[in-house]
PDB file of C-alpha atoms in Angstrom:
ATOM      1  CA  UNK A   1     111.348  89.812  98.735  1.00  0.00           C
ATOM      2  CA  UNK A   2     112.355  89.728 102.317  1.00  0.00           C
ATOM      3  CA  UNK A   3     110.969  93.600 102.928  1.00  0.00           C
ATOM      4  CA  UNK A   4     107.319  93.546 105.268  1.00  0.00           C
ATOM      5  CA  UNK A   5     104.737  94.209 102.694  1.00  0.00           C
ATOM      6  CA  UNK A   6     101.203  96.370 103.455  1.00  0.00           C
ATOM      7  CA  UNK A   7      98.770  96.969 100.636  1.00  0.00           C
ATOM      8  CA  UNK A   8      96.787 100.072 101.618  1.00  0.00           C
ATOM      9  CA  UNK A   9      93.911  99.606 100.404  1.00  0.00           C
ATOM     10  CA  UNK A  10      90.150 100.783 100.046  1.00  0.00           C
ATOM     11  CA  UNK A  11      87.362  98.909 100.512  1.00  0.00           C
ATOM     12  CA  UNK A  12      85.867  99.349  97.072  1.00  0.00           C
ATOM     13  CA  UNK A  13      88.647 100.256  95.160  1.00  0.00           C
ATOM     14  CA  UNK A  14      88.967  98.018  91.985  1.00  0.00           C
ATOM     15  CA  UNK A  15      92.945  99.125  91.589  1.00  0.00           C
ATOM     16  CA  UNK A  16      93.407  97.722  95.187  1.00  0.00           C
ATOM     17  CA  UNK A  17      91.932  94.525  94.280  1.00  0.00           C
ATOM     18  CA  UNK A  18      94.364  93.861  91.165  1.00  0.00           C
ATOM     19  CA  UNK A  19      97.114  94.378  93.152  1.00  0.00           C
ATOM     20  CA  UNK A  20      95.616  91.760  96.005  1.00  0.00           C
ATOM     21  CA  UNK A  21      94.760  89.323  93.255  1.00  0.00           C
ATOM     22  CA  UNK A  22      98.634  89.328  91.824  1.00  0.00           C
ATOM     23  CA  UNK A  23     100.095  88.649  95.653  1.00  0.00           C
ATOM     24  CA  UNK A  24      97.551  86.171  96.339  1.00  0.00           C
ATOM     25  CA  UNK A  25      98.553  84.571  92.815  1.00  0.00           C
ATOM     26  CA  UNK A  26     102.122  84.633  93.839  1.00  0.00           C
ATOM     27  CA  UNK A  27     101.309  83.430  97.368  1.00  0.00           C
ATOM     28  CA  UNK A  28     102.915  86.499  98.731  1.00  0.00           C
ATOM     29  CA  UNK A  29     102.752  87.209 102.571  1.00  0.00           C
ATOM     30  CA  UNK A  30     100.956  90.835 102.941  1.00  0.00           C
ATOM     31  CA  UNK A  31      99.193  92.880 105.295  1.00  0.00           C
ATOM     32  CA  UNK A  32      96.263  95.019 104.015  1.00  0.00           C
ATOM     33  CA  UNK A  33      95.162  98.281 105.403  1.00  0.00           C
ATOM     34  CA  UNK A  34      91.789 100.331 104.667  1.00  0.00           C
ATOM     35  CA  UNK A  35      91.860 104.120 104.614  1.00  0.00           C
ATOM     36  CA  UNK A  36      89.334 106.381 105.119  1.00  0.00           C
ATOM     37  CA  UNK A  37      89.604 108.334 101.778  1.00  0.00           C
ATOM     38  CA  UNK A  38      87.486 111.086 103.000  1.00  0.00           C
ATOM     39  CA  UNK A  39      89.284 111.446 105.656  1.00  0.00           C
ATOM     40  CA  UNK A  40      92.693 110.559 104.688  1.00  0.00           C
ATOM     41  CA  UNK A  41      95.612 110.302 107.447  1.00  0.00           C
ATOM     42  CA  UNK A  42      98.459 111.918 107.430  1.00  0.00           C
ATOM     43  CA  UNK A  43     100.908 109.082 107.077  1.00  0.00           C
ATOM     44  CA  UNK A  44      98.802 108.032 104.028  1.00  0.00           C
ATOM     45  CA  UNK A  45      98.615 111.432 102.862  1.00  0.00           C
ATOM     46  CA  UNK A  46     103.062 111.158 102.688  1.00  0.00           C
ATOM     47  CA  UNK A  47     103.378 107.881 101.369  1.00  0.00           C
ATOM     48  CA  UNK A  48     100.488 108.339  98.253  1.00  0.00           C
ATOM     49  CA  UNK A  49     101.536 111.692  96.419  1.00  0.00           C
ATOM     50  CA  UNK A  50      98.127 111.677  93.894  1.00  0.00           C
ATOM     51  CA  UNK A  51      96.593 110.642  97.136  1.00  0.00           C
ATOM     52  CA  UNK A  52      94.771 107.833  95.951  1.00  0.00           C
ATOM     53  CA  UNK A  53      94.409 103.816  96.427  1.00  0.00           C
ATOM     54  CA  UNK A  54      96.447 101.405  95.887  1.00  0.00           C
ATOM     55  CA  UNK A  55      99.892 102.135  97.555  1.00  0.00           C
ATOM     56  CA  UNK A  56     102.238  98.951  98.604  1.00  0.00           C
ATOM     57  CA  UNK A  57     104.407  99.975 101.507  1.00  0.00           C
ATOM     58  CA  UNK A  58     107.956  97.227 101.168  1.00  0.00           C
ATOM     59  CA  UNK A  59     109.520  98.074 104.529  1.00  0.00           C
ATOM     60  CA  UNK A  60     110.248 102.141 104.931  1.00  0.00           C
ATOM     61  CA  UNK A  61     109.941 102.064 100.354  1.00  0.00           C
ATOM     62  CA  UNK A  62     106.144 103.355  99.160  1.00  0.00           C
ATOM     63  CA  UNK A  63     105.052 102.474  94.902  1.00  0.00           C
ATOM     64  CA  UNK A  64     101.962 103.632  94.077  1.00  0.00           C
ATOM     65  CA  UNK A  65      99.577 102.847  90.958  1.00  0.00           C
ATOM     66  CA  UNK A  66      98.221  99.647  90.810  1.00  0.00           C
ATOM     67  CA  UNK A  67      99.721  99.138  87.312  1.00  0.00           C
ATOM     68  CA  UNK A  68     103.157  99.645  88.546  1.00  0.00           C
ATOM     69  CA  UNK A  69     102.404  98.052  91.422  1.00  0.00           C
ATOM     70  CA  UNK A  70     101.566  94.666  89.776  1.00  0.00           C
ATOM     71  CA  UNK A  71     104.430  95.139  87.494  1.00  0.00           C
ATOM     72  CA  UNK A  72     106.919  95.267  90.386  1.00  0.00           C
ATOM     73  CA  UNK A  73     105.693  92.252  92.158  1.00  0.00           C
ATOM     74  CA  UNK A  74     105.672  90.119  88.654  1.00  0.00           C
ATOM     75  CA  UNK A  75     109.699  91.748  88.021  1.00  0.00           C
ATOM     76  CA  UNK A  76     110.254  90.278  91.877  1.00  0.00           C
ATOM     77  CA  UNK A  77     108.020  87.827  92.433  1.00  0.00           C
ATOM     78  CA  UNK A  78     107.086  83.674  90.698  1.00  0.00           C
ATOM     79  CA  UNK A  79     105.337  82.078  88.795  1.00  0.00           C
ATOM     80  CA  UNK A  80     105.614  85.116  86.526  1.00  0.00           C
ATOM     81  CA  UNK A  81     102.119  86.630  85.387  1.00  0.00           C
ATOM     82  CA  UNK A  82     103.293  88.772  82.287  1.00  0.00           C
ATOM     83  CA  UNK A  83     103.669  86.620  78.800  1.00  0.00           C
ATOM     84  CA  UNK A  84     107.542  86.634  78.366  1.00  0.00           C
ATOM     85  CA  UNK A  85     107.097  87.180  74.820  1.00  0.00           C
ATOM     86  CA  UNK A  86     108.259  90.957  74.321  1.00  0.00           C
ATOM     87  CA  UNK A  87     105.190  92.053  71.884  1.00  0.00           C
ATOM     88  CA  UNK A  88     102.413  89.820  73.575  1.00  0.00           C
ATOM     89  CA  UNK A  89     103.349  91.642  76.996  1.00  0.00           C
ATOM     90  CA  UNK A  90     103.027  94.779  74.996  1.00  0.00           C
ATOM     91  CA  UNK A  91      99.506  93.768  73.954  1.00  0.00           C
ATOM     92  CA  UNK A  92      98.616  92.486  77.475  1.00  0.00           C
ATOM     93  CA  UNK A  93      99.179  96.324  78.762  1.00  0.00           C
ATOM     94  CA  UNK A  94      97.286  97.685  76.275  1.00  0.00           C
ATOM     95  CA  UNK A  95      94.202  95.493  77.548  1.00  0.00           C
ATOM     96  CA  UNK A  96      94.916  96.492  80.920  1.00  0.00           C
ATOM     97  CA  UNK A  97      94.674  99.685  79.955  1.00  0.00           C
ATOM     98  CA  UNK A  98      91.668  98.876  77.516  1.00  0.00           C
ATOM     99  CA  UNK A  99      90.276  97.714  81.611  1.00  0.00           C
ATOM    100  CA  UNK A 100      90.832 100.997  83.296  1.00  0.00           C
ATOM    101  CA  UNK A 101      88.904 102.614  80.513  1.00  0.00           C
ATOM    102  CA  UNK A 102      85.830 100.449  81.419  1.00  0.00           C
ATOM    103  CA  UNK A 103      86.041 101.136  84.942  1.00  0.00           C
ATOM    104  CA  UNK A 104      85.782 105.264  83.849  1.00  0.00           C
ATOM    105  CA  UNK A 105      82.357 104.355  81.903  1.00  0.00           C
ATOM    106  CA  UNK A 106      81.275 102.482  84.757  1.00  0.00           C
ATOM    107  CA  UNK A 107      81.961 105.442  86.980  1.00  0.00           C
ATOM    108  CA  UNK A 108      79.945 107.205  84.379  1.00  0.00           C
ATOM    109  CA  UNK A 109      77.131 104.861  85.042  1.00  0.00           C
ATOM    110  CA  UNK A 110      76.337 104.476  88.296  1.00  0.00           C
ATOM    111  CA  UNK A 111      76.938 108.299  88.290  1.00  0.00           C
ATOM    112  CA  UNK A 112      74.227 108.974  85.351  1.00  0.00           C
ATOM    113  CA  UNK A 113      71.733 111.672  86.373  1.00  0.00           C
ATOM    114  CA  UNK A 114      68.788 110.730  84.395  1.00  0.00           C
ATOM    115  CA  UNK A 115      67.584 107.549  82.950  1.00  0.00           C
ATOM    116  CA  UNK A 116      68.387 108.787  78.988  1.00  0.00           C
ATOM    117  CA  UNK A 117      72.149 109.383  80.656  1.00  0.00           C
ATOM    118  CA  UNK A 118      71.802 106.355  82.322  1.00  0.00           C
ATOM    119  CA  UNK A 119      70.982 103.815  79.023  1.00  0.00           C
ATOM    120  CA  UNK A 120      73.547 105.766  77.104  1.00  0.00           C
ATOM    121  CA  UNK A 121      76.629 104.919  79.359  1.00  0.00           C
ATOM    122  CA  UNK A 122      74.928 101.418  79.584  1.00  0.00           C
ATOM    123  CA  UNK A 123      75.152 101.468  75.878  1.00  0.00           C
ATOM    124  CA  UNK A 124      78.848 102.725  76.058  1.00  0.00           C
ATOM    125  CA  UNK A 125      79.853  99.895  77.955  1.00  0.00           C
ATOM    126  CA  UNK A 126      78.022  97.154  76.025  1.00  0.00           C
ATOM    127  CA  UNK A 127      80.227  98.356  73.244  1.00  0.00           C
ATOM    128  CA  UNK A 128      83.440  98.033  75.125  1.00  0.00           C
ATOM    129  CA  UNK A 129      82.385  94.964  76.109  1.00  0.00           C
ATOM    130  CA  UNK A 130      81.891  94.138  72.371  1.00  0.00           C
ATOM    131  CA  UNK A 131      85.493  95.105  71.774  1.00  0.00           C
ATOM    132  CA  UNK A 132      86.850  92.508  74.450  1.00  0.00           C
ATOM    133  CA  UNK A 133      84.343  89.749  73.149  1.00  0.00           C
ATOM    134  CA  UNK A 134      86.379  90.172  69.444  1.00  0.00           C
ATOM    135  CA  UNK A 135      89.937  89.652  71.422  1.00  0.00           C
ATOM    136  CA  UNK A 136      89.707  87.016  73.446  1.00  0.00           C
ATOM    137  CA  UNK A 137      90.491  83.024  72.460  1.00  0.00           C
ATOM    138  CA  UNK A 138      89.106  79.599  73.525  1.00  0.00           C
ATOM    139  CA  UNK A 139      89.779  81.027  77.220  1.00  0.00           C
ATOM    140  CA  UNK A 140      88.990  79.799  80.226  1.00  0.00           C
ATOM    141  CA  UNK A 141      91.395  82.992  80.601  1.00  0.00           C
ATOM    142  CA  UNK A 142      92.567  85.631  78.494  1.00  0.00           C
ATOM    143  CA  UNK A 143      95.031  84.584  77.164  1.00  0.00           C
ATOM    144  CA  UNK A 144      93.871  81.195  77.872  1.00  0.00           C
ATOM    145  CA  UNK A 145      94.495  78.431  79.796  1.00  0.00           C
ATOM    146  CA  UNK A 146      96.981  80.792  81.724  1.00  0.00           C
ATOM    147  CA  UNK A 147      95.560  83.045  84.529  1.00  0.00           C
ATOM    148  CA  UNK A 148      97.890  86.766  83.969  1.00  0.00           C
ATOM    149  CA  UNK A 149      97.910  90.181  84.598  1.00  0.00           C
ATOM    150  CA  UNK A 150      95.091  91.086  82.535  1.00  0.00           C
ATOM    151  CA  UNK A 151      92.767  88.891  84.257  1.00  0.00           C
ATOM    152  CA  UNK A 152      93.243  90.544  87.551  1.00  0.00           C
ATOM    153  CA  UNK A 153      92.358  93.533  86.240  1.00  0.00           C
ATOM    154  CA  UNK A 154      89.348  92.566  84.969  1.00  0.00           C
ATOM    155  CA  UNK A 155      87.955  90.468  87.510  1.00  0.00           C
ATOM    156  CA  UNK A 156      87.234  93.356  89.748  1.00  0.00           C
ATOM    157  CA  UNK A 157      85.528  95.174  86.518  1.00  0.00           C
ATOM    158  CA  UNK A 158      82.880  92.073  86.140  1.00  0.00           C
ATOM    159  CA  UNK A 159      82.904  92.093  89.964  1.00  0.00           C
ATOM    160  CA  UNK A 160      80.772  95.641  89.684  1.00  0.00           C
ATOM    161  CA  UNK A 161      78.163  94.009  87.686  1.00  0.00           C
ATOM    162  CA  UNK A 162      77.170  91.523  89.881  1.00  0.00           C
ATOM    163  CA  UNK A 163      75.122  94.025  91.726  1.00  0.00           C
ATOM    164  CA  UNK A 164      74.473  96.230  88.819  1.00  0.00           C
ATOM    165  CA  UNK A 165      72.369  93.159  87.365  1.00  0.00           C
ATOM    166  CA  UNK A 166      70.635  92.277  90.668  1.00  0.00           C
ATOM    167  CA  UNK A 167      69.083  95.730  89.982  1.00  0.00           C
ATOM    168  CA  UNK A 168      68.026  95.518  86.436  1.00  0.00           C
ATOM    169  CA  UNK A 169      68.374  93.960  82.920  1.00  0.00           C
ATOM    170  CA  UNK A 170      70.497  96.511  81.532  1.00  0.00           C
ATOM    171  CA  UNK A 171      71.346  94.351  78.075  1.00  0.00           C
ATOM    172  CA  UNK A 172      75.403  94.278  78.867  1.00  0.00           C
ATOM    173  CA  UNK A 173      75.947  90.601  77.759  1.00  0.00           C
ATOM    174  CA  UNK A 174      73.500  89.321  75.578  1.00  0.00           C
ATOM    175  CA  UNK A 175      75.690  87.685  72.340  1.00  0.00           C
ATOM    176  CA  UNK A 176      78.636  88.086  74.650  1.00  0.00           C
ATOM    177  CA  UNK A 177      79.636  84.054  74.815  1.00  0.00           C
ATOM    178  CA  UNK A 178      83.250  84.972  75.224  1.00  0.00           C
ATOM    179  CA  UNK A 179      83.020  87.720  77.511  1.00  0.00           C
ATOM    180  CA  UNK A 180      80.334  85.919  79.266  1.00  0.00           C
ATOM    181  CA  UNK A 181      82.431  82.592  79.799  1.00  0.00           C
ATOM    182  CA  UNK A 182      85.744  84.681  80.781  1.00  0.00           C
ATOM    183  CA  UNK A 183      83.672  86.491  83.389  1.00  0.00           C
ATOM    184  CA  UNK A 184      82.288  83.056  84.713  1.00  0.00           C
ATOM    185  CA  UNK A 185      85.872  81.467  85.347  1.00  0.00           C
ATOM    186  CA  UNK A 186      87.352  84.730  86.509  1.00  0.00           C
ATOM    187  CA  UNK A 187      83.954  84.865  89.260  1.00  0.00           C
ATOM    188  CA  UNK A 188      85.278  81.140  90.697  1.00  0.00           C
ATOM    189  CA  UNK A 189      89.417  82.409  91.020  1.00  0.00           C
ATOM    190  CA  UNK A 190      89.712  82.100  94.782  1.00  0.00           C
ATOM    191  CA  UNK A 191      92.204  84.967  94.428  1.00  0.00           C
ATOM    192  CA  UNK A 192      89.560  87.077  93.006  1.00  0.00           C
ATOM    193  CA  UNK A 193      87.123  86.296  95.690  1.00  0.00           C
ATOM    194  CA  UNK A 194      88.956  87.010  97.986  1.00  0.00           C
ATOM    195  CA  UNK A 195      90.237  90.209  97.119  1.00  0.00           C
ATOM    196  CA  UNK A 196      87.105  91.946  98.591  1.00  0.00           C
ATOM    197  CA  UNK A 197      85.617  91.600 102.278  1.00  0.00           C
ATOM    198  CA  UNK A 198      82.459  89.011 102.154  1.00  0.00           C
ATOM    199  CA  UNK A 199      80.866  92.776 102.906  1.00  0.00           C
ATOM    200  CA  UNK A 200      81.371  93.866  98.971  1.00  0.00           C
ATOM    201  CA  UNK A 201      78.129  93.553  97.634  1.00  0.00           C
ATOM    202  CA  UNK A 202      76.245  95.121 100.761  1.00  0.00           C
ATOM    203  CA  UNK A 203      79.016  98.125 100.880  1.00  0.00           C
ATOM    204  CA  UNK A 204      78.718  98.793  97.262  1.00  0.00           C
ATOM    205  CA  UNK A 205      74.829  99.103  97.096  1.00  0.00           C
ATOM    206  CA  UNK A 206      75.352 101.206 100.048  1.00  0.00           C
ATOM    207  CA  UNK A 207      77.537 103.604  98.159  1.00  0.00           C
ATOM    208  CA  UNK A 208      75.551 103.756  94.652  1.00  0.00           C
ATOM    209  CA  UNK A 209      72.353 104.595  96.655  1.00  0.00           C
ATOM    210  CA  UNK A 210      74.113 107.471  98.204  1.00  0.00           C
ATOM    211  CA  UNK A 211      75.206 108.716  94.635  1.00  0.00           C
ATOM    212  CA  UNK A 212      72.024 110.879  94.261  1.00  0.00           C
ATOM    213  CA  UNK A 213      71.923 109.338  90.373  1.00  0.00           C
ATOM    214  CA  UNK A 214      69.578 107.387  88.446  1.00  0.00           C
ATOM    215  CA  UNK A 215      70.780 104.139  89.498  1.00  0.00           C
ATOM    216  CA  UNK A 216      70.788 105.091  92.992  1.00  0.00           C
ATOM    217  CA  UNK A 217      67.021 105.598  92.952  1.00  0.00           C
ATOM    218  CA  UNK A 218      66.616 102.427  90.798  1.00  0.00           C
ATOM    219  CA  UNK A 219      68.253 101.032  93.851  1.00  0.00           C
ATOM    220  CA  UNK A 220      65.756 102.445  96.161  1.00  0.00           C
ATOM    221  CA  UNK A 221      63.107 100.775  94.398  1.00  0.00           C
ATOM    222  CA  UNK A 222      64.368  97.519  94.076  1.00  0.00           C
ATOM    223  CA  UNK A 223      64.804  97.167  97.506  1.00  0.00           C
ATOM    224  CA  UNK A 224      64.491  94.313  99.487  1.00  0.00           C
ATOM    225  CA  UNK A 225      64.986  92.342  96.034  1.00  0.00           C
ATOM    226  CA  UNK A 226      68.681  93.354  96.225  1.00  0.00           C
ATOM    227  CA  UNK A 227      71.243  91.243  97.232  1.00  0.00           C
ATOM    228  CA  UNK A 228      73.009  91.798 100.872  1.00  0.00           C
TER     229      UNK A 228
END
């Protein structure tokens, strides 16, 4: 890949941080630039039809969708991230996809307007979570002792929840061992830290207190308790 690459990016954005975590896992070169998605440019505006975060510019060439993004870079790029067993790649995508449905409920979450609301999407996670705790192995990964695909998109899932439990005891992981441990090793992957500023925590409590929900005001009155 001899192309320039630039990963615009937003600061939040979970999609954004898979596709960081696959470059920085294939020690690919890359520039990253934010966008104001409120306030979206118009070069961004040409090179992102849906209009949306992720979008990995290769010289004058624009993909967008961070699942087509990550499966470009593992078709281009080594050490390959994908199983190369035809039917276990298969069931790696579906758990990717099994990922993006997680980050909807948490969207549904931190955008609850009421407390009832609020413990029911809580509940709706647990039992995704649930799910994922039945699937995985021995770990430390996924699919084990192999870091893949999969696991970058789900370290920027657990990455949510290290606020979301600095605010309360919401019951996501208790009899979770698996999904507990995964989250763990997936927390100390310097490719997963580093896919966010050092900011992350501070600009995400920023934006759930703004959200005018139920977890917003728990936010409120937690505090100086919360983490910055």
């Amino acid at each position: 890949m001899s192309a320039p690459l630039v990963l615009v990016s937003h600061a939040l954005c979970p999609y954004v941080q898979r596709a960081a975590i696959v470059l920085a896992e294939k020690e690919v070169p890359f520039e990253r630039r934010d966008v104001d998605l409120a306030r979206k440019p118009d070069w961004f505006v040409r090179v992102s039809p849906l209009g949306k975060t992720p979008v990995l510019l290769i010289g004058k060439e624009a993909i967008f969708e961070s699942a087509v993004i990550c499966e470009y870079l593992d078709d281009t790029t080594l050490p390959r991230l994908h199983p190369a067993n035809a039917l276990e790649r298969a069931r790696h995508r579906s758990w990717m996809e099994f990922g993006s449905s997680v980050l909807n409920l948490i969207g549904a979450f931190y955008n609850a307007p009421d407390e009832q609301t609020l413990k029911a999407r809580a509940a709706d996670i647990r039992e995704k979570f649930q799910q994922l705790e039945a699937a995985l192995g021995s770990g430390p990964f996924f699919a084990g002792a192999s870091f893949s695909i999969v696991d970058a998109v789900y370290g920027p899932v657990f990455r949510y929840f290290d606020v979301f439990d600095s605010i309360a005891d919401f019951g996501f992981w208790d009899d979770l061992p698996k999904v507990r441990r995964w989250r763990k090793a997936l927390a100390r992957r310097p490719s997963i830290q580093q896919a966010v500023s050092p900011r992350y925590a501070e600009l995400l409590l920023a934006f759930l207190v703004k959200r005018s929900s139920a977890l917003s005001k728990m936010c409120r009155e937690a505090g100086a308790n919360l983490p910055t």
